[in-house]
Coordinates of C-alpha atoms in Angstrom, one line a residue:
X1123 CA -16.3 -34.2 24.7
X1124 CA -18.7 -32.7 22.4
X1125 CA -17.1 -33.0 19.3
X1126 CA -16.6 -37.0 19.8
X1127 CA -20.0 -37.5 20.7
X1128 CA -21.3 -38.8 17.6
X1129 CA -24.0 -37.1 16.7
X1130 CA -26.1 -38.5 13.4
X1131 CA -28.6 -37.1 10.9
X1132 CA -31.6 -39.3 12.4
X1133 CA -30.7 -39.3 16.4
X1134 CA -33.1 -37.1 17.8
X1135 CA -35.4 -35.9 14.9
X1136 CA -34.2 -32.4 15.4
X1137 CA -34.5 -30.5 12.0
X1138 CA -31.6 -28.8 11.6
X1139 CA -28.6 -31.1 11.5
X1140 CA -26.2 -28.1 13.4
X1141 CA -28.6 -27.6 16.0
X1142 CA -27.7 -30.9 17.6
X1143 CA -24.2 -29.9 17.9
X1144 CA -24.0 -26.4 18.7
X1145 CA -26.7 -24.3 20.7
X1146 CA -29.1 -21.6 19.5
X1147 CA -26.7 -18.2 20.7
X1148 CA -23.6 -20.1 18.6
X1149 CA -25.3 -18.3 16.0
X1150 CA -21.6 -17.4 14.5
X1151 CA -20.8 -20.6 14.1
X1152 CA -23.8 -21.3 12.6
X1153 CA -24.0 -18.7 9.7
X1154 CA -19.8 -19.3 9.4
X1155 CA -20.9 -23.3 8.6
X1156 CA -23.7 -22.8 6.4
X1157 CA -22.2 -20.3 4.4
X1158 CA -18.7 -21.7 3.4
X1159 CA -20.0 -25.3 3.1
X1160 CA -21.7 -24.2 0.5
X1161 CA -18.8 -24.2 -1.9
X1162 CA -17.5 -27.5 -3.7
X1163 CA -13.6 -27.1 -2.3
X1164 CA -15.4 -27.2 1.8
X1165 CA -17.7 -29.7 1.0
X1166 CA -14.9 -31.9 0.1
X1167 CA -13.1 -31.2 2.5
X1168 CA -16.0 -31.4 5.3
X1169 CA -16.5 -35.1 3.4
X1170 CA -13.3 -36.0 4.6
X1171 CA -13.3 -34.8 8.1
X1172 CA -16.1 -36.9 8.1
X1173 CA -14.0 -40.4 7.4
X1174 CA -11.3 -39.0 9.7
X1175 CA -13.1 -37.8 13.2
X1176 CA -15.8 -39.8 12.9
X1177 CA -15.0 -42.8 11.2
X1178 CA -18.6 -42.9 9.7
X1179 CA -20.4 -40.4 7.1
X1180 CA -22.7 -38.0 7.7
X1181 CA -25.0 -37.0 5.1
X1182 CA -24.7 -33.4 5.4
X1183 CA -21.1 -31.8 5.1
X1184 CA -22.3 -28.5 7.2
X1185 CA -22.7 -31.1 10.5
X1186 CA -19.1 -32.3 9.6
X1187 CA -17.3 -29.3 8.8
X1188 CA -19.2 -27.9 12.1
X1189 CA -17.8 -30.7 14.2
X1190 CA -14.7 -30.1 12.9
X1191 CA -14.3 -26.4 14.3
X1192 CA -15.9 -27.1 17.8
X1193 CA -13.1 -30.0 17.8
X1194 CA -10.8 -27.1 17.2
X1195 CA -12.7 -25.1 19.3
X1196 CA -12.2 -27.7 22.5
X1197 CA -9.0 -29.0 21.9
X1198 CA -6.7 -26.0 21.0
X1199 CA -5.1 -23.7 23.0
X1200 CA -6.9 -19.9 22.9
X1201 CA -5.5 -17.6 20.1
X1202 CA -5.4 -13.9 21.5
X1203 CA -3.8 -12.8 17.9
X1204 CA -5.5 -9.9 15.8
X1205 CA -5.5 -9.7 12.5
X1206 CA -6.3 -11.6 9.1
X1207 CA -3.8 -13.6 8.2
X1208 CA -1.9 -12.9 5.0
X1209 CA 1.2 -14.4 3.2
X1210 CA 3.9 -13.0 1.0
X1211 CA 3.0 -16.2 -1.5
X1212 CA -0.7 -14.7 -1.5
X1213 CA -2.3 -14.8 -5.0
X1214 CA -2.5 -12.0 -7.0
X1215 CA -5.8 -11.0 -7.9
X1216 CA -4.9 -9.1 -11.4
X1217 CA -6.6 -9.9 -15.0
X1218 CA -5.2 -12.7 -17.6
X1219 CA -4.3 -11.6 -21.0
X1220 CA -6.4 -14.3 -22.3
X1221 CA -9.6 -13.0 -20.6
X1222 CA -10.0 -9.6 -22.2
X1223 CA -11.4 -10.2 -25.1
X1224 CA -14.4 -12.6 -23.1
X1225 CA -14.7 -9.8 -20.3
X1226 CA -15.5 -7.6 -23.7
X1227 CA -12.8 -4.9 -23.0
X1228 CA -12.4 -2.4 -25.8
X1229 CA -9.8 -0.4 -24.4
X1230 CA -6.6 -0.3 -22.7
X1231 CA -4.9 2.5 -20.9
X1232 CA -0.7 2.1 -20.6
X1233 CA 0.0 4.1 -17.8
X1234 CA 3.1 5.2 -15.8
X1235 CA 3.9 7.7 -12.9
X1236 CA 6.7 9.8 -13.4
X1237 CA 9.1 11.4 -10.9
X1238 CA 6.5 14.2 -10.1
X1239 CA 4.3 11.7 -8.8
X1240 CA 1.7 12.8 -11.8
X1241 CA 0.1 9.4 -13.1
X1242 CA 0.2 9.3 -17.3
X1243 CA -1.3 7.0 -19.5
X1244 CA -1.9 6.3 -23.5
X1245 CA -5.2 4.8 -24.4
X1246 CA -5.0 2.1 -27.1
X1247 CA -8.1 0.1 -28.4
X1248 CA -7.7 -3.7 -27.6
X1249 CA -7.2 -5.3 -31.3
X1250 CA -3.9 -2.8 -31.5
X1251 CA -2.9 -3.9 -28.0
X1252 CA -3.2 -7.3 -28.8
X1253 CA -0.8 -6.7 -32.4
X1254 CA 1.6 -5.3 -30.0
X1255 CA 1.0 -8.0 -27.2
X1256 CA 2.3 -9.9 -30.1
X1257 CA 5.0 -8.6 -30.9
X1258 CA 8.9 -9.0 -30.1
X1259 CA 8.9 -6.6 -27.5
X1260 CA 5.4 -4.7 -26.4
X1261 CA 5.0 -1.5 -25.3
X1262 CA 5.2 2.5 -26.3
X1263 CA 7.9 5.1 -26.8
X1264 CA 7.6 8.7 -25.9
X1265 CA 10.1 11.4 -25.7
X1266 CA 12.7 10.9 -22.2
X1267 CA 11.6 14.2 -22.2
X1268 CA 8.5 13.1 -20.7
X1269 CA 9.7 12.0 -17.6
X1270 CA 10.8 15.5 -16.6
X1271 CA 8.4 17.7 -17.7
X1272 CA 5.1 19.8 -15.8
X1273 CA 3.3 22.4 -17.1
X1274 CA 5.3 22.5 -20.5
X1275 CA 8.1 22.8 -18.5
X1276 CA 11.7 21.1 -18.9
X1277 CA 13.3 20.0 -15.7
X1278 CA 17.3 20.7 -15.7
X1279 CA 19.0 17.9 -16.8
X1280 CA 16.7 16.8 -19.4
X1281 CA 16.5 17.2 -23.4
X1282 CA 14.2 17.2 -26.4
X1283 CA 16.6 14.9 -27.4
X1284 CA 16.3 11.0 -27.2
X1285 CA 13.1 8.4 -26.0
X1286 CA 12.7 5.7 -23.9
X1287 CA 11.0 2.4 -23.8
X1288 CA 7.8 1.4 -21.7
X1289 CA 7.7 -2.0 -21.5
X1290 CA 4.2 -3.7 -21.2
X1291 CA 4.0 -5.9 -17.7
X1292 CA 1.6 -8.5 -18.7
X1293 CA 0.9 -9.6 -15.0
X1294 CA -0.2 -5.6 -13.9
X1295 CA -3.1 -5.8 -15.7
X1296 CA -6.5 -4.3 -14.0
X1297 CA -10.1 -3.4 -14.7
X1298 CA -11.0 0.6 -14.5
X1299 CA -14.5 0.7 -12.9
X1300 CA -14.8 3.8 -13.6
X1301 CA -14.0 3.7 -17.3
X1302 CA -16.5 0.7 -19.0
X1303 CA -14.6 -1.7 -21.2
X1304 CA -11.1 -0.6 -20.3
X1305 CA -8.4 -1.7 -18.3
X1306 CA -5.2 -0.4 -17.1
X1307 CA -1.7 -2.0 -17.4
X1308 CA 2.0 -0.9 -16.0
X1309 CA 5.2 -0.9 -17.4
X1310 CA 8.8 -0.8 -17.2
X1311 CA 10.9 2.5 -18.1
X1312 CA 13.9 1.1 -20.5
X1313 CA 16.4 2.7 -22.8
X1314 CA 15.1 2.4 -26.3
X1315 CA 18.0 0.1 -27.5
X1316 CA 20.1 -1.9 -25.7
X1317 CA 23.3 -0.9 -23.6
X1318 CA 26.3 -2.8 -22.7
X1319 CA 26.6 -3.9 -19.5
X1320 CA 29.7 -4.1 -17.4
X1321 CA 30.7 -7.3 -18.9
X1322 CA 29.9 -5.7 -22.2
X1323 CA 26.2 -7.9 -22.6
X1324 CA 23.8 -6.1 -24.3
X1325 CA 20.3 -5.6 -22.4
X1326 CA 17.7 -3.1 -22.0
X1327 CA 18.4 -1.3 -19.0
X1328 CA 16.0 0.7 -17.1
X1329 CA 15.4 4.5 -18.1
X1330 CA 14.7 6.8 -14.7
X1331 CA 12.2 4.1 -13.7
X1332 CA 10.4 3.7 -10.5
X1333 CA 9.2 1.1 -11.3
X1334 CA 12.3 -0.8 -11.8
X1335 CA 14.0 0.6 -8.5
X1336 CA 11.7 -1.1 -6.5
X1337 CA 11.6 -4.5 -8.0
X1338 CA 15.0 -4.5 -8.1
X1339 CA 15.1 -3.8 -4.2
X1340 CA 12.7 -6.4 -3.7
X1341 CA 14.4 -9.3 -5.5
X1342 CA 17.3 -7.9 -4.0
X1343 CA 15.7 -8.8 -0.7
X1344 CA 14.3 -11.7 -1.2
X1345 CA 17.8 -13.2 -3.1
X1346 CA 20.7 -12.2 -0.5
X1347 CA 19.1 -11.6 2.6
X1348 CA 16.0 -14.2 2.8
X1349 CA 13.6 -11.4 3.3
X1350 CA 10.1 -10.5 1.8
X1351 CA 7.6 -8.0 2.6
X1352 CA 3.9 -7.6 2.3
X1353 CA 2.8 -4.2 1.9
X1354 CA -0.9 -2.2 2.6
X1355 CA -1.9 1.2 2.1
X1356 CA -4.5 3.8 4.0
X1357 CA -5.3 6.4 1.5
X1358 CA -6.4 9.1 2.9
X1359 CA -8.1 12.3 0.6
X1360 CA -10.5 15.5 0.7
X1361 CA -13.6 15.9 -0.9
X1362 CA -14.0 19.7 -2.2
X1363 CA -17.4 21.0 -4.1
X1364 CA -14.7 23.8 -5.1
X1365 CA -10.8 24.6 -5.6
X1366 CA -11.1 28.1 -6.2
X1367 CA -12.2 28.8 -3.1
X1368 CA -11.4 25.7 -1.7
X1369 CA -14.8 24.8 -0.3
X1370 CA -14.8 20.8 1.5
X1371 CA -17.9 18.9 0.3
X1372 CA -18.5 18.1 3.7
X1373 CA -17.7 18.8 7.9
X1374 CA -17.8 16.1 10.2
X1375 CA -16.1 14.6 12.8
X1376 CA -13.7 11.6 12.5
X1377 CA -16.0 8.4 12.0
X1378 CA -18.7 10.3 12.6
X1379 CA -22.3 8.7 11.4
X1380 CA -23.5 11.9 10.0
X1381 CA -20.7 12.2 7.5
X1382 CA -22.8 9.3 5.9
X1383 CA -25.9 9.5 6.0
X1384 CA -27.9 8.4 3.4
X1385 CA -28.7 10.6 0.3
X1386 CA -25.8 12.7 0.6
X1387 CA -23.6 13.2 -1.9
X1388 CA -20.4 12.2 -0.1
X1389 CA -22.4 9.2 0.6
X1390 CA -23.3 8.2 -2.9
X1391 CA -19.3 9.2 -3.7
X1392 CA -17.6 7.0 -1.1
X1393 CA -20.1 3.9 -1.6
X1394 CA -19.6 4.3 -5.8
X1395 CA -15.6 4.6 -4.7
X1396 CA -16.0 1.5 -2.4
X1397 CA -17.4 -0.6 -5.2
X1398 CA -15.3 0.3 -8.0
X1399 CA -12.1 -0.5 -5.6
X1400 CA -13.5 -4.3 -4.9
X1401 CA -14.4 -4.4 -9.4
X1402 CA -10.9 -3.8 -9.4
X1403 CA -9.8 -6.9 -8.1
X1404 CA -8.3 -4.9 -5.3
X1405 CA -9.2 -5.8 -1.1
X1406 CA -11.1 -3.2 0.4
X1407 CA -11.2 -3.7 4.2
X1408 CA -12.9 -0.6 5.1
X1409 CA -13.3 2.7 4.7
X1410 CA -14.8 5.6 6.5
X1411 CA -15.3 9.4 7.5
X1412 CA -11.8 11.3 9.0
X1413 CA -11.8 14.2 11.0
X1414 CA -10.5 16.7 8.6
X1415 CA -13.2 18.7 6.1
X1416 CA -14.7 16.5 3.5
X1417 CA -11.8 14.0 4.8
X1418 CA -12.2 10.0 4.4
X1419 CA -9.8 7.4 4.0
X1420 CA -10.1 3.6 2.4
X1421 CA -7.8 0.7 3.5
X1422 CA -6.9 -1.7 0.8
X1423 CA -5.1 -4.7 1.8
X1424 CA -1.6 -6.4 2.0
X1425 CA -0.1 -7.2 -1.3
X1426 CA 3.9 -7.5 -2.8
X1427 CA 5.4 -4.3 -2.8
X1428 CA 5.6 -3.8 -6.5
X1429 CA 1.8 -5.1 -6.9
X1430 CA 0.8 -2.8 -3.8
X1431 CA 2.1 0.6 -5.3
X1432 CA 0.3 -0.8 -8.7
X1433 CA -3.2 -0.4 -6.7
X1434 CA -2.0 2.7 -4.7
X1435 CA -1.8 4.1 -8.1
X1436 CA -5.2 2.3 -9.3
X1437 CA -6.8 3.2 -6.2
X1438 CA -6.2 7.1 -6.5
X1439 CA -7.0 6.9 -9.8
X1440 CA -10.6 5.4 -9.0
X1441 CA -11.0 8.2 -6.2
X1442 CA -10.2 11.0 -8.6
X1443 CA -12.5 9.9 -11.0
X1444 CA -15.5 8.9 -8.8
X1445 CA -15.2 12.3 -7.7
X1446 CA -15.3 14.1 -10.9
X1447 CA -18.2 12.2 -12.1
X1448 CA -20.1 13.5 -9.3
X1449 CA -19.0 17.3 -9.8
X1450 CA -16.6 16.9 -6.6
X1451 CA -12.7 17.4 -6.9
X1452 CA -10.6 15.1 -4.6
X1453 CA -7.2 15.6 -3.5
X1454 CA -4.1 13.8 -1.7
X1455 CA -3.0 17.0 -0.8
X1456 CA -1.0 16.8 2.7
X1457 CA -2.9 19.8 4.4
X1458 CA -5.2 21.9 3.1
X1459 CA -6.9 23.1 6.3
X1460 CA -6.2 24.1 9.7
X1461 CA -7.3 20.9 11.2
X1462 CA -5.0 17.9 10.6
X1463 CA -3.5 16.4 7.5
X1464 CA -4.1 13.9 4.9
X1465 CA -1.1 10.9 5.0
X1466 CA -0.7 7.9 2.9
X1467 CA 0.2 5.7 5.7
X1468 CA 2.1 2.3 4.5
X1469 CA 1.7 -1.1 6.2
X1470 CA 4.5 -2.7 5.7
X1471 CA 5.1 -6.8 7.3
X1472 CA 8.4 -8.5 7.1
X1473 CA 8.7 -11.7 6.4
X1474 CA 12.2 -14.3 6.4
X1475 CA 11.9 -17.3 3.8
X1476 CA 14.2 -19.0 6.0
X1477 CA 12.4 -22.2 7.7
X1478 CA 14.4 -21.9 10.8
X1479 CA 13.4 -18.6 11.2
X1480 CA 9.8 -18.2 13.0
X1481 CA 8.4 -15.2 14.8
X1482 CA 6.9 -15.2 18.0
X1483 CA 4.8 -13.3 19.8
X1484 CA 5.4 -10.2 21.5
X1485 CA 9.3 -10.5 19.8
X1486 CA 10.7 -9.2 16.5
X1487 CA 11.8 -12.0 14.9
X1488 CA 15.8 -11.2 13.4
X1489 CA 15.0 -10.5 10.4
X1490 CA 12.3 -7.8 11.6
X1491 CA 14.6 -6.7 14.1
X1492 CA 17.5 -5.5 11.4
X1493 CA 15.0 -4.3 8.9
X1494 CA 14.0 -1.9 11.8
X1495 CA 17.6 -1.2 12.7
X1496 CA 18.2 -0.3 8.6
X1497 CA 15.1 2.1 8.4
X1498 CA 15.8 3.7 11.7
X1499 CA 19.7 4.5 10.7
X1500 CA 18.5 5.9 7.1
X1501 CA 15.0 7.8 7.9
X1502 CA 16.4 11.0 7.2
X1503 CA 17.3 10.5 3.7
X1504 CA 14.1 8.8 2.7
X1505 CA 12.0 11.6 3.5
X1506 CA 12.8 13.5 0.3
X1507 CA 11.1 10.1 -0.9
X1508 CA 8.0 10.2 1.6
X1509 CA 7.5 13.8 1.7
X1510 CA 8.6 15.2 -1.5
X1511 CA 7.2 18.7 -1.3
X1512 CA 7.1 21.7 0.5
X1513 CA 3.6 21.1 1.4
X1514 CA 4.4 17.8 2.7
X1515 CA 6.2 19.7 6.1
X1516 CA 3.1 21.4 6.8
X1517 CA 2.0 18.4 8.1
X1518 CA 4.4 16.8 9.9
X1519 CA 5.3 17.6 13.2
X1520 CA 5.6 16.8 17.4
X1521 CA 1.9 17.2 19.0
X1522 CA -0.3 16.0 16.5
X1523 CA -0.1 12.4 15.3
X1524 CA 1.7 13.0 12.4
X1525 CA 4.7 10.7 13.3
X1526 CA 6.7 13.7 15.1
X1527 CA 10.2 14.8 13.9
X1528 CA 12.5 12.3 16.1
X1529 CA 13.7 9.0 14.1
X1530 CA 11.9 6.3 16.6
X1531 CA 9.5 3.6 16.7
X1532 CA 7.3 2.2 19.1
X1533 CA 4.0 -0.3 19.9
X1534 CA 1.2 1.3 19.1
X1535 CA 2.3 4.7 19.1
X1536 CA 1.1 7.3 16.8
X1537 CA 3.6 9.6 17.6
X1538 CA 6.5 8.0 16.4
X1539 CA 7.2 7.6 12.3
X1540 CA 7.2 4.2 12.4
X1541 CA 4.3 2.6 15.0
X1542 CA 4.6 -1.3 15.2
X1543 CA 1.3 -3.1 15.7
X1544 CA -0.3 -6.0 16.3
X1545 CA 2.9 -6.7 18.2
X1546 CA 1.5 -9.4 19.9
X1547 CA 0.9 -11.1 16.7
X1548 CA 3.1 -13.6 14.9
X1549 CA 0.7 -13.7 11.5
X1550 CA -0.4 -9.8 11.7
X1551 CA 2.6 -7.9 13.1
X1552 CA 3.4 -5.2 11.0
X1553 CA 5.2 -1.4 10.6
X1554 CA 3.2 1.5 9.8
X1555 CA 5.0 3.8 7.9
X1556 CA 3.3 7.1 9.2
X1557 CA 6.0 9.9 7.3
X1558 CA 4.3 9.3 3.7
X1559 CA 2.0 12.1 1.9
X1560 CA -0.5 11.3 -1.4
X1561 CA 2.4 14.0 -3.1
X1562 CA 4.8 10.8 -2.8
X1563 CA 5.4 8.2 -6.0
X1564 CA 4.5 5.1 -4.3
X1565 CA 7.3 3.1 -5.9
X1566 CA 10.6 5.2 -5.1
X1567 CA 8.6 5.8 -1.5
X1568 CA 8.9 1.8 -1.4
X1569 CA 11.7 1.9 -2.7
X1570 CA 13.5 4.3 -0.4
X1571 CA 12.0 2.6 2.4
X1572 CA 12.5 -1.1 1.7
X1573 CA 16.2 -0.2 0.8
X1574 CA 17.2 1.4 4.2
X1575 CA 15.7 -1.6 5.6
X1576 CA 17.6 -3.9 3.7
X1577 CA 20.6 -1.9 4.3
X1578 CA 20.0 -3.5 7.9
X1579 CA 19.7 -6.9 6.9
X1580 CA 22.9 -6.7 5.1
X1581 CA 24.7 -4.9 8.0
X1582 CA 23.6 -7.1 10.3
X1583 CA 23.9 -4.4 13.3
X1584 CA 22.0 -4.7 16.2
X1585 CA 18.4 -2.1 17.4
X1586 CA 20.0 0.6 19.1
X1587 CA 16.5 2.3 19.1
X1588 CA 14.2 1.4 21.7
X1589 CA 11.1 0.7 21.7
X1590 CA 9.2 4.1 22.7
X1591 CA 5.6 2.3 23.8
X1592 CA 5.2 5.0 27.0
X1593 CA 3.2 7.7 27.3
X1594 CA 5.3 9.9 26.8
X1595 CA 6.5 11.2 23.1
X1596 CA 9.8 11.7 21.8
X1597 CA 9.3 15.2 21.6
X1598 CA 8.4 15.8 25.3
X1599 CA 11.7 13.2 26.2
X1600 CA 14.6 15.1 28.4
X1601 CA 17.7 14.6 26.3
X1602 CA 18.7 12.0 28.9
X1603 CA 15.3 10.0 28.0
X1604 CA 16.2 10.2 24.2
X1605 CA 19.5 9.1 25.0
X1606 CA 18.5 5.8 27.5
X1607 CA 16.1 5.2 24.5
X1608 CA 19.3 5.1 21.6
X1609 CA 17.2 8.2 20.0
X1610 CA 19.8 10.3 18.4
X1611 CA 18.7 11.5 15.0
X1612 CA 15.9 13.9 13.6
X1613 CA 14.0 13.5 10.3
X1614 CA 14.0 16.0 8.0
X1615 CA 12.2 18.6 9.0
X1616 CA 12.3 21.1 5.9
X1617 CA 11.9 20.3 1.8
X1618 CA 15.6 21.7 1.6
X1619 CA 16.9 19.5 4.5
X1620 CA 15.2 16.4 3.3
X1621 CA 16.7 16.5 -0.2
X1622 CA 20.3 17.6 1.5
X1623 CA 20.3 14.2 3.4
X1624 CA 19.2 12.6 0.7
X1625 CA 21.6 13.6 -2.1
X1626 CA 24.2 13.2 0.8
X1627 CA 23.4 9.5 1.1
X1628 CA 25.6 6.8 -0.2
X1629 CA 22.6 4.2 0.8
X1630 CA 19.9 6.0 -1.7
X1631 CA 22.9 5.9 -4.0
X1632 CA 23.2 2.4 -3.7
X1633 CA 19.5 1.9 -4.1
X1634 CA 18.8 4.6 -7.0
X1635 CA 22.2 4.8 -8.8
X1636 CA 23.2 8.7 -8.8
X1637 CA 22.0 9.8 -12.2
X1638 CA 17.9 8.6 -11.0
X1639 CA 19.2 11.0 -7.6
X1640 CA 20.5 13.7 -9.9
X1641 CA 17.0 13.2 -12.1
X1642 CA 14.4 13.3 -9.1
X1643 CA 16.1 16.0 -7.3
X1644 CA 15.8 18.1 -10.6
X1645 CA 12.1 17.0 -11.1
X1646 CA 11.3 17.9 -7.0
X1647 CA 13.3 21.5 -7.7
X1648 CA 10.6 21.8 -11.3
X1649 CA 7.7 20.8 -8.7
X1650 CA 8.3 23.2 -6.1
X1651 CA 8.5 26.0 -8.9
X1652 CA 5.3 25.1 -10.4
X1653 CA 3.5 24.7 -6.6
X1654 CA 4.8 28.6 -5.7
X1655 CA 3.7 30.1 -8.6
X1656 CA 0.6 31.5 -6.9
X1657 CA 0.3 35.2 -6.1
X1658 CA -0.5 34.1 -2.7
X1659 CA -1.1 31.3 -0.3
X1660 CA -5.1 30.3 -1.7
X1661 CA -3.2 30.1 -5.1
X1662 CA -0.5 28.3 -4.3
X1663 CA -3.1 25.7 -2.2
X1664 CA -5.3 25.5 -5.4
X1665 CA -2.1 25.0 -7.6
X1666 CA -1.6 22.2 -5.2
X1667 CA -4.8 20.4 -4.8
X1668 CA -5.4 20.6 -8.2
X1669 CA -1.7 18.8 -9.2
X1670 CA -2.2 16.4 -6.4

């Protein structure tokens, strides 16, 4: 075989070393070889491949490493998988305390997203952040007040009276690209002072906090059911030169090379966007033009729950801005035009930590099985989550990709509101979440959604849903069809109806607690208030792109 053929640095006088192992169209190969031998760890590495195939050195590492992967290349079985590779244990690519004085940062932004979805922040120059850094317990009050409030306006249920507690989360911490010298960092929502628990301990419990719901159903997960999820996010937006008129900043078609062309300004926009996102520490895997008016979307890659809504929220945040520096406005809005709508589709991968567990291809592993079974039996109830407005219906519906209105799943199809891809793949395999709009908070969206699917894992019941991978859509099922395929429930298919299934859920109880229900239901009632205040439907669309 090739790769035991022992090839040397001086057989055949040949100039490049690779050239005697692989031939001049493995150019892949090639450039793959002389690119990551290049760093100390691969060099290494290729020095002992060189000891353990070959039994003798060669002098140049690239040779080894190389006939190290046409070994692989000639000895393994084929690998039909898509998809990078990720883990749940993947490191996180966020800034050290310790560094922001050497990476010169002069200011730091505390920011949190309320229950309105509305991102807020407090700007503090580093010296003071580093005084509170020191102290017993950093962070910022503000008025609970705060949490319920849009357009100077109170929601029901809250009170001039009282403040909370956001508590500085050390490991959240982020560069802004588009704000020199400054970084962003999260927090956790608390109670001021400490309450006593059930057993009458004192601690600081969480405040209405997002934040907090989801790590708690994460560790949750992880603890008492063995499960942990990775978690990526397509974010799709508008460009608009206007708002009032809404006027999109560009036509095109979806993926179409003319939305992209050089010199324009969309172009100049969504390159400045791309860069800032990869400054941020955040993956970028691509991003490109949708078919929408001045419509794009960006992909950003598989992360912990809590860490992914942290660069959901950073990633907006760097759209928005981009934008506004180049005299464009950009919204999440879910539809703004008569062509399709703009989604905020979650990837969501499912992992056991259980050893006996593995997954193999073309079959849900168990644990991916009842997380499925969870979501399907709770979809209802998380949509006041997923689509919190009334705007957020306008896009959803049977005919036009947007997920449809029957609770379903099924390989690789986009008309179902959860699709399952990369099926075939045992490291790639993952749910899309296709019933989330940019009006959502990404943490009680997570939240919501992770908990149903927990709810499974604790139930232990079996998939009644069947996998709908035909041609033909729920929607366009006979009754009988829906029925052979365990299809028996809707989503919520109005504002009202979604919040009605999701006050009447004892799950979301469990998840939320019933005074955070009582609070966001309150907050949703201020939002749609606010969004309706427009004399007419090109008011009430401004009012809208223009909060979201």
């Amino acid at each position: 075989m090739l790769g035991h053929a022992g090839y040397g640095p001086e057989s055949d006088g040949i100039s490049d070393p690779l050239d005697r192992l692989m031939p001049a169209h493995d150019l892949n190969l090639q450039v793959y070889v002389k690119h990551y031998t290049r760093t100390k760890e691969i060099s290494i590495c290729a020095g002992a491949m060189q000891e353990t195939l070959y039994k003798r050195p060669f002098l140049e590492p690239e040779l080894a490493f190389a006939h190290f992967l046409r070994h692989q290349r000639l000895t393994m079985k084929p690998n039909f998988e898509l998809g990078v590779h990720y883990t749940p244990d993947s490191k996180s690519t966020t800034i050290r305390l310790v560094d922001l004085t050497s990476a010169r940062v002069q200011f730091v932004r505390i920011t949190w997203t309320d229950l309105a979805n509305v991102v807020r922040f407090r700007v503090v120059p580093l010296a003071y952040f580093q005084k509170m850094v020191e102290s017993s317990r950093p962070g910022v009050t503000m008025g609970i007040a705060c949490l319920g409030i849009l357009n100077c306006r109170m929601a029901d249920g809250f009170s001039a009276v009282g403040e909370v507690f956001l508590s500085l989360d050390l490991t959240s911490i982020r560069f802004c690209p588009y704000a020199p010298k400054q970084v962003i960092v999260m927090g956790f929502l608390q109670h001021k002072h400490p309450v006593s628990g059930p057993n009458g301990e004192l601690a600081f419990q969480p405040a209405l906090c997002a934040r907090s719901a989801l790590k708690r159903v994460v560790q949750r997960a992880r603890t008492e059911y063995a499960a942990e999820f990775l978690v990526g996010f397509e974010s799709e937006f508008n460009l608009l030169e206007s708002t009032s008129p809404i006027v999109p900043a560009s036509v095109h078609e979806y993926s179409a090379s003319n939305a992209l062309r050089a010199g324009q300004k969309c172009t100049i926009v969504m390159d400045e966007i791309a860069h800032a996102i990869i400054a941020s520490g955040i993956e970028l895997q691509l991003y490109h033009a949708e078919a929408a008016p001045g419509q794009f979307e960006v992909v950003t890659g598989p992360m912990p729950p809590l860490e992914a809504a942290d660069a959901l929220v950073l990633t907006r945040e760097i759209i928005y801005n981009i934008a506004a520096k180049h005299g464009l406005h950009a919204t999440f809005a879910p539809r703004i035009f008569e062509s399709i709508g703009t989604a905020a589709h979650a990837h969501i991968s499912v992992h056991s930590t259980r050893k006996e567990e593995k997954k193999v291809s073309e079959q849900l592993s168990r644990t991916e099985e009842l997380f499925l079974a969870g979501l399907m039996g709770h979809l209802p109830s998380v949509c006041a989550l997923t689509l919190p407005t009334t705007a957020s219906y306008r896009r959803v519906g049977d005919g036009f990709w947007s997920g449809g209105t029957y609770v379903c799943w099924g390989t690789e199809n986009r008309e179902c509101p959860v699709r399952l891809t990369n099926a075939k793949s045992t490291s790639s395999r993952r749910f899309e979440m296709r019933f989330i709009d940019g009006t959502a908070n990404p943490y009680l969206a997570l939240a919501g959604i992770l908990g149903a699917g927990a709810a499974g894992l604790r139930d232990k019941k079996g998939l009644d849903v069947k996998d709908c991978s035909g041609e033909t859509p729920a929607a366009q099922m006979s009754e009988e069809e829906r029925a052979a395929h365990g299809i028996s429930l809707r989503m919520s298919r109005t504002w009202e109806e979604g919040r009605a299934n999701f006050d009447a859920s004892q799950e979301m109880g469990l998840v939320f607690g019933d005074e955070f229900k009582a609070a966001f239901l309150s907050v949703g009632k201020l939002v749609k208030e606010r969004l309706e205040e427009g004399i007419n439907e090109d008011a009430r669309k401004r009012l809208l792109v223009e909060l979201y």
